[in-house]
Tab-separated table of C-alpha atoms and ligand atoms in Angstrom:
chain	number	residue	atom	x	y	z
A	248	UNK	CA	-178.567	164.232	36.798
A	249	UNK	CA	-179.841	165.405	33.623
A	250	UNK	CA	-177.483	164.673	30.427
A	251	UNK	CA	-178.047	168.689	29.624
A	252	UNK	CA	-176.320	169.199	33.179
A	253	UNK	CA	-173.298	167.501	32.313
A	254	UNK	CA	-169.841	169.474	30.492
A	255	UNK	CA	-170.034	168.242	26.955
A	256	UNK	CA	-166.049	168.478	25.853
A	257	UNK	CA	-165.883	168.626	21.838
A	258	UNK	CA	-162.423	168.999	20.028
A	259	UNK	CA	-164.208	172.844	19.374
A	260	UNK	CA	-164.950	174.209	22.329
A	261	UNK	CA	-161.549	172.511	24.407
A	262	UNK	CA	-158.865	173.148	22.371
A	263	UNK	CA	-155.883	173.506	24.391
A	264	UNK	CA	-152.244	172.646	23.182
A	265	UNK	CA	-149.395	171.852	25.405
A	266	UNK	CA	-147.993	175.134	25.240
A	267	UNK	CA	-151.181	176.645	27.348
A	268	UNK	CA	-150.574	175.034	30.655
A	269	UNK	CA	-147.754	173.099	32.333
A	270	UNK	CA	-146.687	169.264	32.224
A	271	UNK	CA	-143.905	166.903	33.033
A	272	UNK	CA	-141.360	167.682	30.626
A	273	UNK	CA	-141.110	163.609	30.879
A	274	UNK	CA	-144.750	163.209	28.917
A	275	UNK	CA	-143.965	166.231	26.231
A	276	UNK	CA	-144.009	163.636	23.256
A	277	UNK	CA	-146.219	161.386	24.683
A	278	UNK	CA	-149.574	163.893	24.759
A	279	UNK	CA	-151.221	165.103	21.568
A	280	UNK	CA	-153.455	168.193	23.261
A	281	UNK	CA	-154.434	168.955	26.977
A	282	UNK	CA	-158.561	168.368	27.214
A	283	UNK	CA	-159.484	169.252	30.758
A	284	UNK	CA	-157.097	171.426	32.812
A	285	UNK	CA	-156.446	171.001	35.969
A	286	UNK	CA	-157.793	173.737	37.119
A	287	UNK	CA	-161.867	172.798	35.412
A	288	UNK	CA	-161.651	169.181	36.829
A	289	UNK	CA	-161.364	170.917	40.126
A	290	UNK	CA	-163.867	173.577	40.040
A	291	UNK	CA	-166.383	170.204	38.043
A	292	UNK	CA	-165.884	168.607	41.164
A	293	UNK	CA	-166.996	171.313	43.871
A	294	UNK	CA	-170.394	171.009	41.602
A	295	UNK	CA	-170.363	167.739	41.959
A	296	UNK	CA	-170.246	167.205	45.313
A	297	UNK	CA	-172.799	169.841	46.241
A	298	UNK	CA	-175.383	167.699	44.290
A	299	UNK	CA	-174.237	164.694	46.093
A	300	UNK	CA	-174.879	166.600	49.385
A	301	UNK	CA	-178.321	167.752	48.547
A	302	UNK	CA	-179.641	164.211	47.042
A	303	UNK	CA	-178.371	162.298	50.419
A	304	UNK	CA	-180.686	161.836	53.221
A	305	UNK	CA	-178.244	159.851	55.337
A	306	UNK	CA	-174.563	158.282	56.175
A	307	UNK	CA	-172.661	157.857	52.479
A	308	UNK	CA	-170.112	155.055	51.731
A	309	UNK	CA	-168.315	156.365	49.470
A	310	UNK	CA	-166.713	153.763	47.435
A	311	UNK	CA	-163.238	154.319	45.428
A	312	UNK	CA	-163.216	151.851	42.209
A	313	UNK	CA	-158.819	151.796	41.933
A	314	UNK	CA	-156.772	152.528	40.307
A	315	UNK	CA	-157.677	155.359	38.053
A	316	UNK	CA	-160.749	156.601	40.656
A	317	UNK	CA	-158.119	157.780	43.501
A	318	UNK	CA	-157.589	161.161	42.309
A	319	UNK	CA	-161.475	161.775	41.337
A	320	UNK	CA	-162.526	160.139	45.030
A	321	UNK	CA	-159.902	161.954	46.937
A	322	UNK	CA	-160.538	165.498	45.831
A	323	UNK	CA	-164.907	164.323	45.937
A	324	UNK	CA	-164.267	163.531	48.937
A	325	UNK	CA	-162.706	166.551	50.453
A	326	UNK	CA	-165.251	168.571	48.589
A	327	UNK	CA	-167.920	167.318	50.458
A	328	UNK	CA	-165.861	167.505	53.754
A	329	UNK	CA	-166.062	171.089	53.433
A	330	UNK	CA	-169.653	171.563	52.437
A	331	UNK	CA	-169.788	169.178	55.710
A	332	UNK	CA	-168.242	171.950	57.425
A	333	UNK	CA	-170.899	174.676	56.582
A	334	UNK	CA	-174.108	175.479	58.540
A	335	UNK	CA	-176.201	173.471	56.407
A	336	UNK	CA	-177.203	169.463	55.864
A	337	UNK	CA	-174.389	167.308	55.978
A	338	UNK	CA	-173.362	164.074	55.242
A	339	UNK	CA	-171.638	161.472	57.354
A	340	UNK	CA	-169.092	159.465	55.240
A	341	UNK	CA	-167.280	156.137	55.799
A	342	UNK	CA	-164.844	155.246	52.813
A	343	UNK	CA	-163.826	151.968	51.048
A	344	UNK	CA	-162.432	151.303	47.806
A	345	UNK	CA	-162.720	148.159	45.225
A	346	UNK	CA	-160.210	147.634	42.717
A	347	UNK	CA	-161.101	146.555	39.165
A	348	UNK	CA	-158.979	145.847	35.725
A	349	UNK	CA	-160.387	145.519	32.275
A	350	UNK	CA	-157.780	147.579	30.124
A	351	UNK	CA	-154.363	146.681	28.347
A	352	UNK	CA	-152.959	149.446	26.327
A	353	UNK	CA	-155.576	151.624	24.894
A	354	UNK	CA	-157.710	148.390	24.384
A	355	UNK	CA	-160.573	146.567	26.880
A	356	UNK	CA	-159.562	142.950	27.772
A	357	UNK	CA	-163.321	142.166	27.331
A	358	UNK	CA	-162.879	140.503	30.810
A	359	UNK	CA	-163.442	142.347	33.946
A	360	UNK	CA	-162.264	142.140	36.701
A	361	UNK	CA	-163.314	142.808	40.417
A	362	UNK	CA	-161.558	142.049	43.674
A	363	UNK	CA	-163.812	142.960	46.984
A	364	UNK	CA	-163.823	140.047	50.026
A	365	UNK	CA	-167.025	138.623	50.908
A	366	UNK	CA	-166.339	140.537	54.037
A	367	UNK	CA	-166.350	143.523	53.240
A	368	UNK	CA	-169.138	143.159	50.771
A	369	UNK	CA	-171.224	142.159	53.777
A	370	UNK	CA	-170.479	145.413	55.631
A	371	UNK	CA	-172.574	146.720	52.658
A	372	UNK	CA	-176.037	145.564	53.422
A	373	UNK	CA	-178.839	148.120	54.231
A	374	UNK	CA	-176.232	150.927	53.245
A	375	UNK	CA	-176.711	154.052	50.396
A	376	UNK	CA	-173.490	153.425	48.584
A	377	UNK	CA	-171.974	156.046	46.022
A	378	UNK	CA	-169.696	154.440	43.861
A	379	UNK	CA	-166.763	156.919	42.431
A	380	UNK	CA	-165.308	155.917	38.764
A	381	UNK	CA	-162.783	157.724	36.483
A	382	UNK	CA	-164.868	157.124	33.442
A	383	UNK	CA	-167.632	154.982	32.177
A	384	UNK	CA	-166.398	154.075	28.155
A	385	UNK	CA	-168.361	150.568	26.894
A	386	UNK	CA	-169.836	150.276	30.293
A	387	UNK	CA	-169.373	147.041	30.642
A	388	UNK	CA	-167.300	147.298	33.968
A	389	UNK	CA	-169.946	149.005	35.649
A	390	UNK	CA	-172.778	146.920	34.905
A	391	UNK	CA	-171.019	144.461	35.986
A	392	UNK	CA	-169.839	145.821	39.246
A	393	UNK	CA	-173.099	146.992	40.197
A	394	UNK	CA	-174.560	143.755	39.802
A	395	UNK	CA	-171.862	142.061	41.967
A	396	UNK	CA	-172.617	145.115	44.339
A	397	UNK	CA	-176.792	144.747	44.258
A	398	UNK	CA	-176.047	140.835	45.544
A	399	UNK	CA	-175.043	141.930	48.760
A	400	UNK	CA	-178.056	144.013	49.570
A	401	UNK	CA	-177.056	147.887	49.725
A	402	UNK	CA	-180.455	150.423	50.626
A	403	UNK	CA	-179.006	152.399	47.315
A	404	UNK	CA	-176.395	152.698	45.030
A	405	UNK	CA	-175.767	155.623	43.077
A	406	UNK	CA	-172.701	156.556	40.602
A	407	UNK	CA	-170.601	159.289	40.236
A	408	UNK	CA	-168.208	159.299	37.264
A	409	UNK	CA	-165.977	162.171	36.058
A	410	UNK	CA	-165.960	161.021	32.381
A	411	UNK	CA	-168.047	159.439	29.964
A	412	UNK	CA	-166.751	158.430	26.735
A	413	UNK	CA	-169.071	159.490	23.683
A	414	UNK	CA	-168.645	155.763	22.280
A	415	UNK	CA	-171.015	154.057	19.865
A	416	UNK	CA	-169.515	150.942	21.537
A	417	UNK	CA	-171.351	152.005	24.541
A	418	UNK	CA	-174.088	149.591	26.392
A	419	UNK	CA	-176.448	152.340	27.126
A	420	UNK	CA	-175.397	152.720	31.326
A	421	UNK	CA	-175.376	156.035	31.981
A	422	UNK	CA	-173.869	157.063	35.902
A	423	UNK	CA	-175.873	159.431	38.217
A	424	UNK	CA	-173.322	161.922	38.086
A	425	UNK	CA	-171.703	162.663	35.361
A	426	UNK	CA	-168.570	165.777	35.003
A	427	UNK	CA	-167.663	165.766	31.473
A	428	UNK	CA	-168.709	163.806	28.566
A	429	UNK	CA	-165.612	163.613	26.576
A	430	UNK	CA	-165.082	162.403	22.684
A	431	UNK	CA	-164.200	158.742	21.663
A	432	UNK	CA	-160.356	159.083	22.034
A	433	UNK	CA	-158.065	157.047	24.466
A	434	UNK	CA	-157.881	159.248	27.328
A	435	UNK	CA	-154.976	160.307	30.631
A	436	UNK	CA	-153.566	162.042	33.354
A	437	UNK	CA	-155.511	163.037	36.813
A	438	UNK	CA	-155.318	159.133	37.662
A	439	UNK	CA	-155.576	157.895	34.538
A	440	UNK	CA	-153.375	156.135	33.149
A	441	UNK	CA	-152.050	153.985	30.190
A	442	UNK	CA	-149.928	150.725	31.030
A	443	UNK	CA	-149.352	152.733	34.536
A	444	UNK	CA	-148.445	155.664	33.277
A	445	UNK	CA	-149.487	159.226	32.932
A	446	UNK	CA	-151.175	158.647	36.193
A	447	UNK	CA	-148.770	161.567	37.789
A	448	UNK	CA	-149.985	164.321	35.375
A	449	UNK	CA	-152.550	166.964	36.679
A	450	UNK	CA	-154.496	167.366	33.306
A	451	UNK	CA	-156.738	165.307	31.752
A	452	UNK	CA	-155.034	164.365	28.278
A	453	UNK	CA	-155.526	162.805	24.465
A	454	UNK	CA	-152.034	160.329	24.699
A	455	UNK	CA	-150.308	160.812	21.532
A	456	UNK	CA	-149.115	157.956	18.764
A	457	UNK	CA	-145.806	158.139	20.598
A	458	UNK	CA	-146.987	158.189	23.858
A	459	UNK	CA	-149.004	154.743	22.825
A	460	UNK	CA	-145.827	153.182	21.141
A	461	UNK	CA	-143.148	154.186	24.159
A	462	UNK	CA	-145.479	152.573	27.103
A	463	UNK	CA	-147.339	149.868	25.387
A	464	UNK	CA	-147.181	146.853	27.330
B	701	5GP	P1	-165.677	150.193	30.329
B	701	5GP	O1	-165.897	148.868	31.001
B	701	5GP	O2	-166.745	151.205	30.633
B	701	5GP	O3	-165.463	150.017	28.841
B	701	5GP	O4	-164.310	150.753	30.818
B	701	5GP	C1	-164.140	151.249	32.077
B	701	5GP	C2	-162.693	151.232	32.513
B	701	5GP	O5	-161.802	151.183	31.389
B	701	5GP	C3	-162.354	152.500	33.237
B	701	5GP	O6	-162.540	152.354	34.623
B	701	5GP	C4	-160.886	152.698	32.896
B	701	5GP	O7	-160.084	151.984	33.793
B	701	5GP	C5	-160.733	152.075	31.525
B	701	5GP	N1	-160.822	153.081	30.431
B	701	5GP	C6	-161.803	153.212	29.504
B	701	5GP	N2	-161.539	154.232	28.661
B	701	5GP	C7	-160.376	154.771	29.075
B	701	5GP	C8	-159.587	155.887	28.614
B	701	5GP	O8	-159.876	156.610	27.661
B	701	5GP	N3	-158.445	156.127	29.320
B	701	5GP	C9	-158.050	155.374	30.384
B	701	5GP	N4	-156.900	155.699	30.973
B	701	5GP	N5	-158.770	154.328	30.838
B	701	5GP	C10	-159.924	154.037	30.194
């Protein structure tokens, strides 16, 4: 995917405030602006998953990276099911999912990391994997995944992630599928989450000052 294909999300051209959509009345002081509703992430994804369709030649594992990939892999997931469903190619999928911490607070531990079994990394040889990921920010955590990942063998990997942070900070990885490229700010909601929270709000969010103080760890 071309980085002129991907949603480039500026302050500018996403301005929403609170007051445009719905949220928990819970998260009112903790959210500064809304930056993708609902509503985009969901018609992002349906684009997304048609381009998965028509680059596979062949069964897809489609891996979930927890926690803050569930929401991103379920609703990928079910997009493709119903392309699946039409009278064109389709895609066979089997589904796993790897879970992997770097972040306290708003900050990256530096440390990453992974838990998969040896078993089930075996079940991965001579397989075309496609990795699902909330957002790529340093991308340290996917470099190093992947290279965990490549050890075991797979026929292909490829990445889908719905964000990547604009970050001078970053290490240059850029996924195969890309939604939105959003600005340098820490980021929740749709699965995302800070210190385990905000991950039950629909829209993707800037957390606010308070927000950061009342849930820090
Ligand atoms: P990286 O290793 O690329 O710096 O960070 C990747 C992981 O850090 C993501 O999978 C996510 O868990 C977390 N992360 C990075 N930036 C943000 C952000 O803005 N918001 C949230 N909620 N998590 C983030």
């Amino acid at each position: 995917m071309n980085p002129a294909d991907w949603i480039d999300v500026t302050p500018e051209s996403f301005k929403y405030s609170l007051d445009h959509f719905v949220i928990p009345p819970h998260y009112t002081e903790d959210l500064e602006s809304i930056l993708i509703p609902h509503g985009i992430i969901m018609d992002r994804i349906e684009r997304l998953a048609k381009l998965i369709v028509d680059d596979s030649d062949g069964p897809l594992v489609v891996c979930c990276v927890l926690k803050g990939g569930h929401q991103f892999f379920a609703d990928l997931v079910n997009c493709i099911k119903k392309l699946n469903t039409g009278l064109g190619h389709s895609v066979p999928l089997h589904l796993d999912f790897i879970k992997v911490k770097s972040y306290t607070n708003d900050q990256s531990t530096g440390e990453v990391r992974v838990s998969l079994s040896e078993t089930e990394l075996k079940d991965i040889k001579g397989k075309n994997l496609l990795i699902v990921e909330d957002i790529i920010d340093t991308g340290r955590t996917m470099v190093k995944l992947l290279s965990k990942l490549r050890e075991f063998d797979p026929k292909s990997v490829r990445v889908a992630s719905l964000l990547l942070k604009k970050t001078p900070l970053s290490n240059g990885y850029i996924p195969d599928y890309v939604g939105f490229a959003v600005p340098d700010s820490f980021v929740v909601g749709y699965a995302l989450d800070y210190n385990e929270y905000f991950r039950d709000l629909d829209h993707i969010c800037v957390i606010s000052d308070h927000g950061k103080k009342a849930y820090a760890a």
